[in-house]
mmCIF file of C-alpha atoms in Angstrom:
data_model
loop_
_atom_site.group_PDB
_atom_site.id
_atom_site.type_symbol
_atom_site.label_atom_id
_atom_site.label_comp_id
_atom_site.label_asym_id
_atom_site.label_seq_id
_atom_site.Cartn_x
_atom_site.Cartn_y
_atom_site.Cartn_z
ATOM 1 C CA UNK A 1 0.000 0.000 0.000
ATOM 2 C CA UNK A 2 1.163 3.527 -0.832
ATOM 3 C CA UNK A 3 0.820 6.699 1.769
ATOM 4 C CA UNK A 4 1.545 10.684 1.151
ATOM 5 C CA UNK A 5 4.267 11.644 2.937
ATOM 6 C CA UNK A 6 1.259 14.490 4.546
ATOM 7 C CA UNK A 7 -0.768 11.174 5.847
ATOM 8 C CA UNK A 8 2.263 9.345 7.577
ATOM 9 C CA UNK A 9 3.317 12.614 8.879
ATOM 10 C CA UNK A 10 0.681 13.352 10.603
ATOM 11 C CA UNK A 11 0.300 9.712 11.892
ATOM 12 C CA UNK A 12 3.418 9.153 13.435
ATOM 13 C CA UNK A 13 3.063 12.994 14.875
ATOM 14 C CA UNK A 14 0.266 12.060 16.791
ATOM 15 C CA UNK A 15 1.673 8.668 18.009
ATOM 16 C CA UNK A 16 4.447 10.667 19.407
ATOM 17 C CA UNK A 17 2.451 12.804 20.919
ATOM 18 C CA UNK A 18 0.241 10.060 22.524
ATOM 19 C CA UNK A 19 3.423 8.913 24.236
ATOM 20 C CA UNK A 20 3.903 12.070 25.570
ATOM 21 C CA UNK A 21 6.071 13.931 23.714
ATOM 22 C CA UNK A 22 5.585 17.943 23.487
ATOM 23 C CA UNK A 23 4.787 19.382 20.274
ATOM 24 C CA UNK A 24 7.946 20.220 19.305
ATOM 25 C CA UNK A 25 9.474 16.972 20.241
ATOM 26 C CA UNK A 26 6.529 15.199 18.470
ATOM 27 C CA UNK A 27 7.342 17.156 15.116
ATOM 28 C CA UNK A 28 11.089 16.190 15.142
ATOM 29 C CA UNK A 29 10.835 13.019 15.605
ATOM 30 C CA UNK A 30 8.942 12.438 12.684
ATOM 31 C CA UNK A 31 10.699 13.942 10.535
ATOM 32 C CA UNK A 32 13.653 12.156 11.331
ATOM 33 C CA UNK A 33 11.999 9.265 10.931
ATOM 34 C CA UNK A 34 10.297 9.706 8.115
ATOM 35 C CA UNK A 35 13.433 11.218 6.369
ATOM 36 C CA UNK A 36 14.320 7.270 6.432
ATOM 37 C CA UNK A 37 11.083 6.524 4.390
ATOM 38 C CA UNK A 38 11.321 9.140 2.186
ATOM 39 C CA UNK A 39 14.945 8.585 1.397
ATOM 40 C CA UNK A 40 14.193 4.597 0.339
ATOM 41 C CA UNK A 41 15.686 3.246 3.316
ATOM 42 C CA UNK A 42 12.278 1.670 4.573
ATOM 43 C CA UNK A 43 14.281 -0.077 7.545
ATOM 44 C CA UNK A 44 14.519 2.991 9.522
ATOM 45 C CA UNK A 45 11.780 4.763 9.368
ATOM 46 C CA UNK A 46 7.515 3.833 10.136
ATOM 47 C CA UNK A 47 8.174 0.682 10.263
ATOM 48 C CA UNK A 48 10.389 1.082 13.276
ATOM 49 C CA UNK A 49 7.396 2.934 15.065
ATOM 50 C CA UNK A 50 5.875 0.111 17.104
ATOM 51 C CA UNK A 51 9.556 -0.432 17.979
ATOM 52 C CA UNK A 52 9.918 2.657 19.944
ATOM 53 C CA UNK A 53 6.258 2.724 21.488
ATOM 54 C CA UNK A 54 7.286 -0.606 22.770
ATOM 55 C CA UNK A 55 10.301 0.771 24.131
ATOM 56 C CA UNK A 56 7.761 3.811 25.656
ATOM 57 C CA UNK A 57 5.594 1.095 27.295
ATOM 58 C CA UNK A 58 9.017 -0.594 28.832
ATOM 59 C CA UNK A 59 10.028 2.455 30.603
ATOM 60 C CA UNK A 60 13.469 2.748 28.347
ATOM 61 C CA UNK A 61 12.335 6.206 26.378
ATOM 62 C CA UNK A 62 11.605 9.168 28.816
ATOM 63 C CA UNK A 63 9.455 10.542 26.121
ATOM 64 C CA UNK A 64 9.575 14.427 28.089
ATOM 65 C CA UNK A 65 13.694 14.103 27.978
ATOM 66 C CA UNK A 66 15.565 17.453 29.431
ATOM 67 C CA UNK A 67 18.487 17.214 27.061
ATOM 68 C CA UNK A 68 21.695 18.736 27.890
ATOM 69 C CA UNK A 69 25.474 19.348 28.075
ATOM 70 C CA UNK A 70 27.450 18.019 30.921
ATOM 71 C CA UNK A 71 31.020 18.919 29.642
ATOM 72 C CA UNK A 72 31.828 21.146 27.399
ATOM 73 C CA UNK A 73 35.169 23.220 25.905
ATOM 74 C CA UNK A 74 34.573 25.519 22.612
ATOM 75 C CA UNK A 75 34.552 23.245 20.109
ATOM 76 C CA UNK A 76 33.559 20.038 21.767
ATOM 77 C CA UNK A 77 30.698 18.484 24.027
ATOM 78 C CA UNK A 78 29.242 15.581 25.616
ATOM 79 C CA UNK A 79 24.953 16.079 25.531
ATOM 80 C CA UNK A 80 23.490 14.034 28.100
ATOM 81 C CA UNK A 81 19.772 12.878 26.133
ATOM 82 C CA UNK A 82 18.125 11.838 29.493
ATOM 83 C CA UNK A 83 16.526 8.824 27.837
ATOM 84 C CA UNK A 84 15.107 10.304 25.605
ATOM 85 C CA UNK A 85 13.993 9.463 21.895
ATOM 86 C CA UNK A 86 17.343 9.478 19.792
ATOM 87 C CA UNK A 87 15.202 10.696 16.502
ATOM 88 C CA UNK A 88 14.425 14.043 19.376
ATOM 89 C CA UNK A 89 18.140 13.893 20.713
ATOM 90 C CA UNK A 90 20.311 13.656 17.902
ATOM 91 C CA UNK A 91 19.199 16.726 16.151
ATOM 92 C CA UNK A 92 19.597 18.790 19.221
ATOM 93 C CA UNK A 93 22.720 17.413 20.228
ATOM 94 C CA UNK A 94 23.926 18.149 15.817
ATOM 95 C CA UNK A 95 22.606 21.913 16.262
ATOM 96 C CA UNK A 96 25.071 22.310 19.339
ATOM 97 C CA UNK A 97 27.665 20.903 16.958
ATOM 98 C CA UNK A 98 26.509 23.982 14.712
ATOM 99 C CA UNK A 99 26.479 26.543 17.028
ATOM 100 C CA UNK A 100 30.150 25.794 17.985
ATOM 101 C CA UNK A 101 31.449 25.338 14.895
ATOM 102 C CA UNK A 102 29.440 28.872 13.730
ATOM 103 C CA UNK A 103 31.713 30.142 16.559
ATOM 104 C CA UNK A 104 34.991 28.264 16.396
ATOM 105 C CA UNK A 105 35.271 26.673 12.907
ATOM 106 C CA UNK A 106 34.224 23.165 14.169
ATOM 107 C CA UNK A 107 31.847 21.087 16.485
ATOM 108 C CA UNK A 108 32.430 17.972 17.980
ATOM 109 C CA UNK A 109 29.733 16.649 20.236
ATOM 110 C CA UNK A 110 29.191 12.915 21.585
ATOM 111 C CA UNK A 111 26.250 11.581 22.949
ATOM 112 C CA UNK A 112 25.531 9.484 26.121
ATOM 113 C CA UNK A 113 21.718 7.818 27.599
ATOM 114 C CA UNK A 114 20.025 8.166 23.882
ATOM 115 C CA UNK A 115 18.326 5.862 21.969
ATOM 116 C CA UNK A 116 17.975 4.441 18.302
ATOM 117 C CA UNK A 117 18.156 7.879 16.132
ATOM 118 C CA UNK A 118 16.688 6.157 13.284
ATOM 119 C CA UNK A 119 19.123 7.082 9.587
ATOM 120 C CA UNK A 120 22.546 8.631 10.166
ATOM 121 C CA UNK A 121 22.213 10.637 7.178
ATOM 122 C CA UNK A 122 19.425 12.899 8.518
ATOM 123 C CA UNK A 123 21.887 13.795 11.161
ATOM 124 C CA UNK A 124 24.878 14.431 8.986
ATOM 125 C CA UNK A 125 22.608 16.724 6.249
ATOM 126 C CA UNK A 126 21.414 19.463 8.868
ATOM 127 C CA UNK A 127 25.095 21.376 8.240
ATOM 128 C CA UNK A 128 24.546 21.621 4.930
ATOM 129 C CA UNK A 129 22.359 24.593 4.959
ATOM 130 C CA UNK A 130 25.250 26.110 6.978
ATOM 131 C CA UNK A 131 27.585 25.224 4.599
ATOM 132 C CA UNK A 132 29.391 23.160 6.886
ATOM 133 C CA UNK A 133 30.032 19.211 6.292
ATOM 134 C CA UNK A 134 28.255 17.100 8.261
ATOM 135 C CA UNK A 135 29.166 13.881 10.174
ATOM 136 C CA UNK A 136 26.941 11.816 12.213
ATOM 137 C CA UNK A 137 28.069 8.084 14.085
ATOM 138 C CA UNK A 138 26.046 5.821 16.361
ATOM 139 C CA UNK A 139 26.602 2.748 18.034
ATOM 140 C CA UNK A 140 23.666 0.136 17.879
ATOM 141 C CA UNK A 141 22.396 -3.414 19.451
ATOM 142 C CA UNK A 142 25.492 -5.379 19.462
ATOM 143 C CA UNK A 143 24.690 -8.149 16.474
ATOM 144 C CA UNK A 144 27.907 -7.980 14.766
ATOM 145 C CA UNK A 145 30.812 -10.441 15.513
ATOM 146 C CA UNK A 146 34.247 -8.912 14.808
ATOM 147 C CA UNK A 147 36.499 -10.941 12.267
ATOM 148 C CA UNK A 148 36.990 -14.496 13.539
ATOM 149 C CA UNK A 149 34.754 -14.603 16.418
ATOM 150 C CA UNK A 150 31.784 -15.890 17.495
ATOM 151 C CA UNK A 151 30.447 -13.405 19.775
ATOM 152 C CA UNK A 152 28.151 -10.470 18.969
ATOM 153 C CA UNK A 153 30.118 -7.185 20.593
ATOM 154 C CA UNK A 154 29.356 -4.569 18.086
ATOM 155 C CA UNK A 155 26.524 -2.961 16.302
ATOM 156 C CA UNK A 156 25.650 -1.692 12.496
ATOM 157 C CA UNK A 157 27.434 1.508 13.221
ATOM 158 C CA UNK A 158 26.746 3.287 10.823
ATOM 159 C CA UNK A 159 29.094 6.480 9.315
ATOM 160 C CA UNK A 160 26.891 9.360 7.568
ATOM 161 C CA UNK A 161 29.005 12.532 5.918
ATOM 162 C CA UNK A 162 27.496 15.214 3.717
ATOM 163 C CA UNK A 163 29.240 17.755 1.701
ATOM 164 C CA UNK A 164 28.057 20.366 0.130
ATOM 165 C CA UNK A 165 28.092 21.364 -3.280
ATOM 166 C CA UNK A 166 26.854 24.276 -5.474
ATOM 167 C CA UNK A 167 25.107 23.723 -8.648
ATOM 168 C CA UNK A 168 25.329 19.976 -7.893
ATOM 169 C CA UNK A 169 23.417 17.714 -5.574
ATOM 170 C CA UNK A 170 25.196 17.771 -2.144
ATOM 171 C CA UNK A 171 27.407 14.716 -1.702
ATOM 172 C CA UNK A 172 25.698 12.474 1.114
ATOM 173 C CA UNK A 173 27.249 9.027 1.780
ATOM 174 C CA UNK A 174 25.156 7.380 4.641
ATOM 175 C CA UNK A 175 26.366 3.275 5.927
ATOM 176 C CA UNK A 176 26.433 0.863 8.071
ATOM 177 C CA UNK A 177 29.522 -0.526 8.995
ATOM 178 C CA UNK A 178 28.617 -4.437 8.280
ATOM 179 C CA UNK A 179 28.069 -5.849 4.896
ATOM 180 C CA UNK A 180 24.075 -5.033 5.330
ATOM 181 C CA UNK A 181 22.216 -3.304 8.090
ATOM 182 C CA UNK A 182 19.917 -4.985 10.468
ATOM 183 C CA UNK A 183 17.011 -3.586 9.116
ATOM 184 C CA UNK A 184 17.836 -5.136 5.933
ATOM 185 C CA UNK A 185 17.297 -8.822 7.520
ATOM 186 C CA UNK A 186 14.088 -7.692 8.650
ATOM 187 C CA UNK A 187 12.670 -6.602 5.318
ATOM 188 C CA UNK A 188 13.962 -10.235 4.082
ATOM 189 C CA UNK A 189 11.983 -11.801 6.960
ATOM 190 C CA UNK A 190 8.889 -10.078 5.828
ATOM 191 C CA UNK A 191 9.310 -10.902 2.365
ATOM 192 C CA UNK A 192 10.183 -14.683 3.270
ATOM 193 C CA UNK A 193 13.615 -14.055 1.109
ATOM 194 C CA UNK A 194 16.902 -14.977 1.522
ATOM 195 C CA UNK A 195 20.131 -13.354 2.125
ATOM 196 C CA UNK A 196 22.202 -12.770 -0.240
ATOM 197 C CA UNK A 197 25.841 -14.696 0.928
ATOM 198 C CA UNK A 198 28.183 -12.430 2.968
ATOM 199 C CA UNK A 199 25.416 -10.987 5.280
ATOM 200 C CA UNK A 200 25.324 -13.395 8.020
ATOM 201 C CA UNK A 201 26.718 -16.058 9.783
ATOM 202 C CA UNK A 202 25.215 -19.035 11.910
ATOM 203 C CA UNK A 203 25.749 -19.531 15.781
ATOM 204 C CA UNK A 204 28.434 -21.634 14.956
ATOM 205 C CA UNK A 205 30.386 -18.986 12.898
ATOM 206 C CA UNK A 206 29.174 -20.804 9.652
ATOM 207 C CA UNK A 207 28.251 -18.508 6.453
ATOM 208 C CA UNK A 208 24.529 -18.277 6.135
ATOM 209 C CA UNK A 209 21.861 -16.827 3.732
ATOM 210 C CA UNK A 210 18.592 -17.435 6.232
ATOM 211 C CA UNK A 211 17.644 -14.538 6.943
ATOM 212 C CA UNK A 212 16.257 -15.707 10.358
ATOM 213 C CA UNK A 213 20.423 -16.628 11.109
ATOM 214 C CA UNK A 214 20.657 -13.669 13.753
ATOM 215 C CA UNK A 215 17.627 -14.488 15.562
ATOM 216 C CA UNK A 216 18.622 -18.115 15.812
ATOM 217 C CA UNK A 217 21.673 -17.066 17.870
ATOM 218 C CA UNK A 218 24.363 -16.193 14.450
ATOM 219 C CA UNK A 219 25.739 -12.258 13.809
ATOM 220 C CA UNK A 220 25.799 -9.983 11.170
ATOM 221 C CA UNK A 221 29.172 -9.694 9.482
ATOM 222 C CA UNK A 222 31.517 -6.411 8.925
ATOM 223 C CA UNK A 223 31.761 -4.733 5.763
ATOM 224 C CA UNK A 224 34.151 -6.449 3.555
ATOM 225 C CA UNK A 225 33.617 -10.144 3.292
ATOM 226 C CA UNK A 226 35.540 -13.246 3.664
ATOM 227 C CA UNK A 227 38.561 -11.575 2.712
ATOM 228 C CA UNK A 228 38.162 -7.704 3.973
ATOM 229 C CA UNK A 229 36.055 -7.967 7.025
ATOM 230 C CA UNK A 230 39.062 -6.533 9.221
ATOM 231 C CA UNK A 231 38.071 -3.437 7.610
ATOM 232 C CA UNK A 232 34.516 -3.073 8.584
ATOM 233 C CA UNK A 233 35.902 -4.675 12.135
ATOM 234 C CA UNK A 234 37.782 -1.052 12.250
ATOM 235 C CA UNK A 235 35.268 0.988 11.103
ATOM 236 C CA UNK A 236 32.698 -0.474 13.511
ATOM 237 C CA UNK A 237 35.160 -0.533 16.677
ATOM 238 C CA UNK A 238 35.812 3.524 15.576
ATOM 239 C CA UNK A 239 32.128 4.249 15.788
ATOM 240 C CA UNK A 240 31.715 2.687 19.112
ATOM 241 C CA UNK A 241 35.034 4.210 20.772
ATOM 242 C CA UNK A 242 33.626 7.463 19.347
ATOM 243 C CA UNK A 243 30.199 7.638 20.237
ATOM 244 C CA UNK A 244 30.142 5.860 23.532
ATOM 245 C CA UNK A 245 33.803 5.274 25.205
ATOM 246 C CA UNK A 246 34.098 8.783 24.502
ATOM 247 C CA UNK A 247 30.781 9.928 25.800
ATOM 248 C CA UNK A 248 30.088 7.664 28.556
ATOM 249 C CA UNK A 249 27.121 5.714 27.002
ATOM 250 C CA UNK A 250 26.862 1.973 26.713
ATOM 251 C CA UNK A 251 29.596 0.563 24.189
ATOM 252 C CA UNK A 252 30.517 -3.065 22.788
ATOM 253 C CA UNK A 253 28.074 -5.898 24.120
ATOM 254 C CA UNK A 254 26.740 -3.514 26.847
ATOM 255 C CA UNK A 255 24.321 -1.564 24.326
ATOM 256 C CA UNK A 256 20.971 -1.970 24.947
ATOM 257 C CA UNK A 257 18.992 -4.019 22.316
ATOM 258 C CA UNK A 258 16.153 -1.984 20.410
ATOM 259 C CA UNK A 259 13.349 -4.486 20.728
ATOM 260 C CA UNK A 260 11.646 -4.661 23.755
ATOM 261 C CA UNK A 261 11.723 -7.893 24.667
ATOM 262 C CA UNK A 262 15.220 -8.276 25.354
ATOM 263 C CA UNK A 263 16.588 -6.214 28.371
ATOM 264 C CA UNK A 264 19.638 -4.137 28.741
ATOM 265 C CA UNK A 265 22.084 -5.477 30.888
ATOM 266 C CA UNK A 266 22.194 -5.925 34.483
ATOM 267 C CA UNK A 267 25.724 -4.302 34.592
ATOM 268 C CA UNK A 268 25.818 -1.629 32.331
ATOM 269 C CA UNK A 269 29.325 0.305 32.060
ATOM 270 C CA UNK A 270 27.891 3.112 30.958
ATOM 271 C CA UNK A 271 23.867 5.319 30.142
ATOM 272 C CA UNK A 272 21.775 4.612 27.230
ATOM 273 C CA UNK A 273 22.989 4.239 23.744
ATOM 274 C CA UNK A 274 25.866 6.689 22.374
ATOM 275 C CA UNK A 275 26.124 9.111 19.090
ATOM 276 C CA UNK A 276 29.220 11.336 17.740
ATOM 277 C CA UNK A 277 28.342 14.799 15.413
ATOM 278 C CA UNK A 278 30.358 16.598 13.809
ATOM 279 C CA UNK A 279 29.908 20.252 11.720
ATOM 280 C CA UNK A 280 32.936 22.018 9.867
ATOM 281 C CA UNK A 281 32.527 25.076 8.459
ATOM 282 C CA UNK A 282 33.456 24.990 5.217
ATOM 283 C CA UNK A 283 35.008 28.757 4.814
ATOM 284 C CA UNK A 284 37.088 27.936 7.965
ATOM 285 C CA UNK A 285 39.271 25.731 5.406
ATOM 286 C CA UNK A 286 38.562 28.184 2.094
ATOM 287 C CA UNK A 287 36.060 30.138 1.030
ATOM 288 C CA UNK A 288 32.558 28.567 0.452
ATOM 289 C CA UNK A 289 32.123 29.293 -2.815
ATOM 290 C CA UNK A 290 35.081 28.387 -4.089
ATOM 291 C CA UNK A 291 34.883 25.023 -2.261
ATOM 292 C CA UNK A 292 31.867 24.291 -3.778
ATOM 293 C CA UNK A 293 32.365 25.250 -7.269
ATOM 294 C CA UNK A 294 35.597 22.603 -7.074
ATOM 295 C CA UNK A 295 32.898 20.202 -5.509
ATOM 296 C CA UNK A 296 30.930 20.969 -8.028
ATOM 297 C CA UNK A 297 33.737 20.022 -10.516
ATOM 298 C CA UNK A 298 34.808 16.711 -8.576
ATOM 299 C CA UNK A 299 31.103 15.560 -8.936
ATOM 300 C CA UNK A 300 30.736 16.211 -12.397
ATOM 301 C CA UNK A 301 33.998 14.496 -13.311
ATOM 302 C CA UNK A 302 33.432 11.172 -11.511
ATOM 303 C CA UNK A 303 29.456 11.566 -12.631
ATOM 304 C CA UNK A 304 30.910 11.748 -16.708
ATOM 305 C CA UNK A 305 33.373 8.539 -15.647
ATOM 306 C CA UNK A 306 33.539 6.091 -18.364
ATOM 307 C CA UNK A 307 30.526 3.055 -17.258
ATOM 308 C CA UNK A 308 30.648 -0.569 -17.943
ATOM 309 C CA UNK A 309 28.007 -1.340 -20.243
ATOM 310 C CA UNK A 310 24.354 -1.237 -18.507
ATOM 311 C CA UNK A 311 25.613 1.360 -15.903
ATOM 312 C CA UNK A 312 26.356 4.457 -14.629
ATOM 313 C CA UNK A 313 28.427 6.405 -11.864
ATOM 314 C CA UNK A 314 26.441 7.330 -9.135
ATOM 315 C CA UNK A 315 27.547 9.519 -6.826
ATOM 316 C CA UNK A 316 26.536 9.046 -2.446
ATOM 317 C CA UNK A 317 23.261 10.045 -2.372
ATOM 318 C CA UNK A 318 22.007 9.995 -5.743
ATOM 319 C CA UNK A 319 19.252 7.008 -5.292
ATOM 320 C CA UNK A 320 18.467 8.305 -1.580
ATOM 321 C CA UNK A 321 18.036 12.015 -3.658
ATOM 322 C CA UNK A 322 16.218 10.139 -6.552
ATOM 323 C CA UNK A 323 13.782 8.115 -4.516
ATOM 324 C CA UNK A 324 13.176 11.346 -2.196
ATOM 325 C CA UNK A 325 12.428 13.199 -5.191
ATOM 326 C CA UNK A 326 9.849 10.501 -6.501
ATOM 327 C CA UNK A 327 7.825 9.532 -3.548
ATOM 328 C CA UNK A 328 7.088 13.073 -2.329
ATOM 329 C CA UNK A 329 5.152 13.526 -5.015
ATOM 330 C CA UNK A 330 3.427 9.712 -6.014
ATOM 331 C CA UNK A 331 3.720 8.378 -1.819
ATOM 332 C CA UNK A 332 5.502 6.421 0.205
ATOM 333 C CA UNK A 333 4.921 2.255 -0.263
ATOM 334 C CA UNK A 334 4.871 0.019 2.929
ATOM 335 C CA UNK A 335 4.686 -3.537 2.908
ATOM 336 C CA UNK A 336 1.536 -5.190 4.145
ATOM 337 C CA UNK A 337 3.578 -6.072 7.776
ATOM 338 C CA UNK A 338 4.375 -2.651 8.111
ATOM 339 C CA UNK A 339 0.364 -1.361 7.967
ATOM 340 C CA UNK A 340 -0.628 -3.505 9.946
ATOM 341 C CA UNK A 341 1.616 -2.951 12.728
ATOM 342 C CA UNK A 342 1.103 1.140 12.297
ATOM 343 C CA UNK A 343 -3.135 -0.146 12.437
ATOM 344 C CA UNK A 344 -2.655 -1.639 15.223
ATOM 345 C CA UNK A 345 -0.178 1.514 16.986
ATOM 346 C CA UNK A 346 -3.181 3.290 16.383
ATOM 347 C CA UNK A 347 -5.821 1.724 17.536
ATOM 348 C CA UNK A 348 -3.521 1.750 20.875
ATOM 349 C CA UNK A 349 -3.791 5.584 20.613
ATOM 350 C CA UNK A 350 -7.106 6.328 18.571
ATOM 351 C CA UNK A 351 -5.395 7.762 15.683
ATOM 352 C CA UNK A 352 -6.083 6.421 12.243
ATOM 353 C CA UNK A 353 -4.332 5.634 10.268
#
């Protein structure tokens, strides 16, 4: 079934505010969230909804959350979310990034006691009508198992940066750290399709395309395969170090788990999930203009690269940009699993869907 982007809106606005978020709160979060649907990356956004009223109804999102900073120097912060919803926190906690870099050339803020912020790349875009690049990191459930082992310690962690660019389409690269995000498993389980080999791997440290293999007890797997997963092993460990060690939130197999059902742990070593921003101003480096006209020129020239046959260059953020541009105007499709779990969110709260 399709949706306007106006009808979801204003659905998921008033779930937020049946939780007992204010107004304002209520508003952000949405669009954060639905930036994920709007962008084609249906993981992250409605159909995590029931996720986070579940969360609500566990007493693990203070949905009135006083966020604030705890430490701070000119350029750098740790924000302190208070529980609260990470699609309310991580905005807030990007703008103080903003406001230092406005003042000092950069920002640097990480985030402790937040939850699941829903698509990186929201985060990382809000510089860009600054003209500052944007960087965004957050830790997640711990599914992953570094390179060679059998444990889960580490999350998606995903890495977001946007650049921007003049007469071209800003440069947005938004990913998770493991070959495929979590969210990508569950879109297979809906469909009742496999994964495609490299995703996952059994209990028993086994390859595995079921896309029920994490569930049963296996891990996602780090970017790069059987022969470059070291890589993604980095750039995960990074993100967690970053957002959390740094911060003071919960890092490695301490993070809490999104759904629910599962419980944090019983000895955390540190408060809620953590996030890392980052905002440079651009004219702090050269002018703005000039950067962006020679942005303008890098896109264009690896745009024009010679193809193989079939296919062209894309640059980050060109389908996200392309999909945006296509279902604002003819809706936003959501799999049958995904209405009826919004139908019955709302028949919790009386809103209609």
């Amino acid at each position: 079934m399709t949706f306007s982007y106006t009808q979801l809106f204003a659905f998921t606005e008033a779930v937020f505010r049946s939780i007992g978020c204010p107004d304002a709160d209520a508003t952000l979060a949405t669009e954060t969230l639905l930036s994920a649907d709007l962008r084609g990356v249906d993981s992250h956004g409605v159909a995590r909804l029931v996720g986070y009223v579940r969360l609500w109804e566990a007493g693990r999102i203070n949905a009135m959350p006083r966020v604030g900073v705890t430490y701070e120097t000119p350029s750098t912060a740790v924000v302190d979310g208070d529980g609260g919803l990470g699609l309310v926190v991580g905005p807030k906690a990007m703008r103080i990034a903003i406001e230092k870099a406005q003042q000092v050339g950069s920002g640097w803020v990480s985030v402790k006691n937040s939850n699941h912020f829903g698509i990186a790349g929201y985060h990382a875009m809000l510089p860009l009508a600054h003209d500052m690049i944007g960087i965004a990191m957050t830790n997640a459930s711990p599914l992953v198992a570094p390179t060679y082992s059998l444990d889960r310690l580490l999350g998606t962690n995903p890495i977001a940066v946007a650049v921007p660019a003049g007469e071209q389409p800003d440069f947005v690269a938004d990913m998770a750290t493991t070959t495929a995000a979590n969210g990508k498993l569950e879109i297979a389980q809906r469909k009742g399709l496999p994964l495609p080999e490299g995703w996952a791997q059994t209990a028993d440290g086994q390859p595995s395309t079921d896309a029920n293999a994490v569930k049963n007890g296996g891990a996602l797997l780090p970017l790069g395969g059987a022969t470059g997963s070291h890589k993604g092993y980095a750039l995960g460990s990074i993100v967690d170090i970053f957002s959390a060690v740094l911060s003071g939130a919960n890092y490695g197999p301490w993070v809490p788990p999104f759904v629910a059902f599962l419980q944090p742990s019983a000895n955390p070593v540190g408060q809620g999930l953590g996030h890392f921003f980052g905002a440079m101003r651009v004219d702090a480096f050269r002018p703005a203009d000039e950067f962006k006209a020679h942005m303008d020129n890098w896109i264009s020239t690896f745009r024009n690269a010679q193809a193989v046959e079939g296919k062209k260059v894309l640059i980050p953020g060109d389908p996200e940009r392309e999909i945006a541009a296509h279902r604002i105007l003819e809706g936003i499709p959501l799999l049958d699993a995904v209405v009826k779990d919004l139908e019955g969110v709302g028949a919790k709260f009386g809103v209609k869907l």
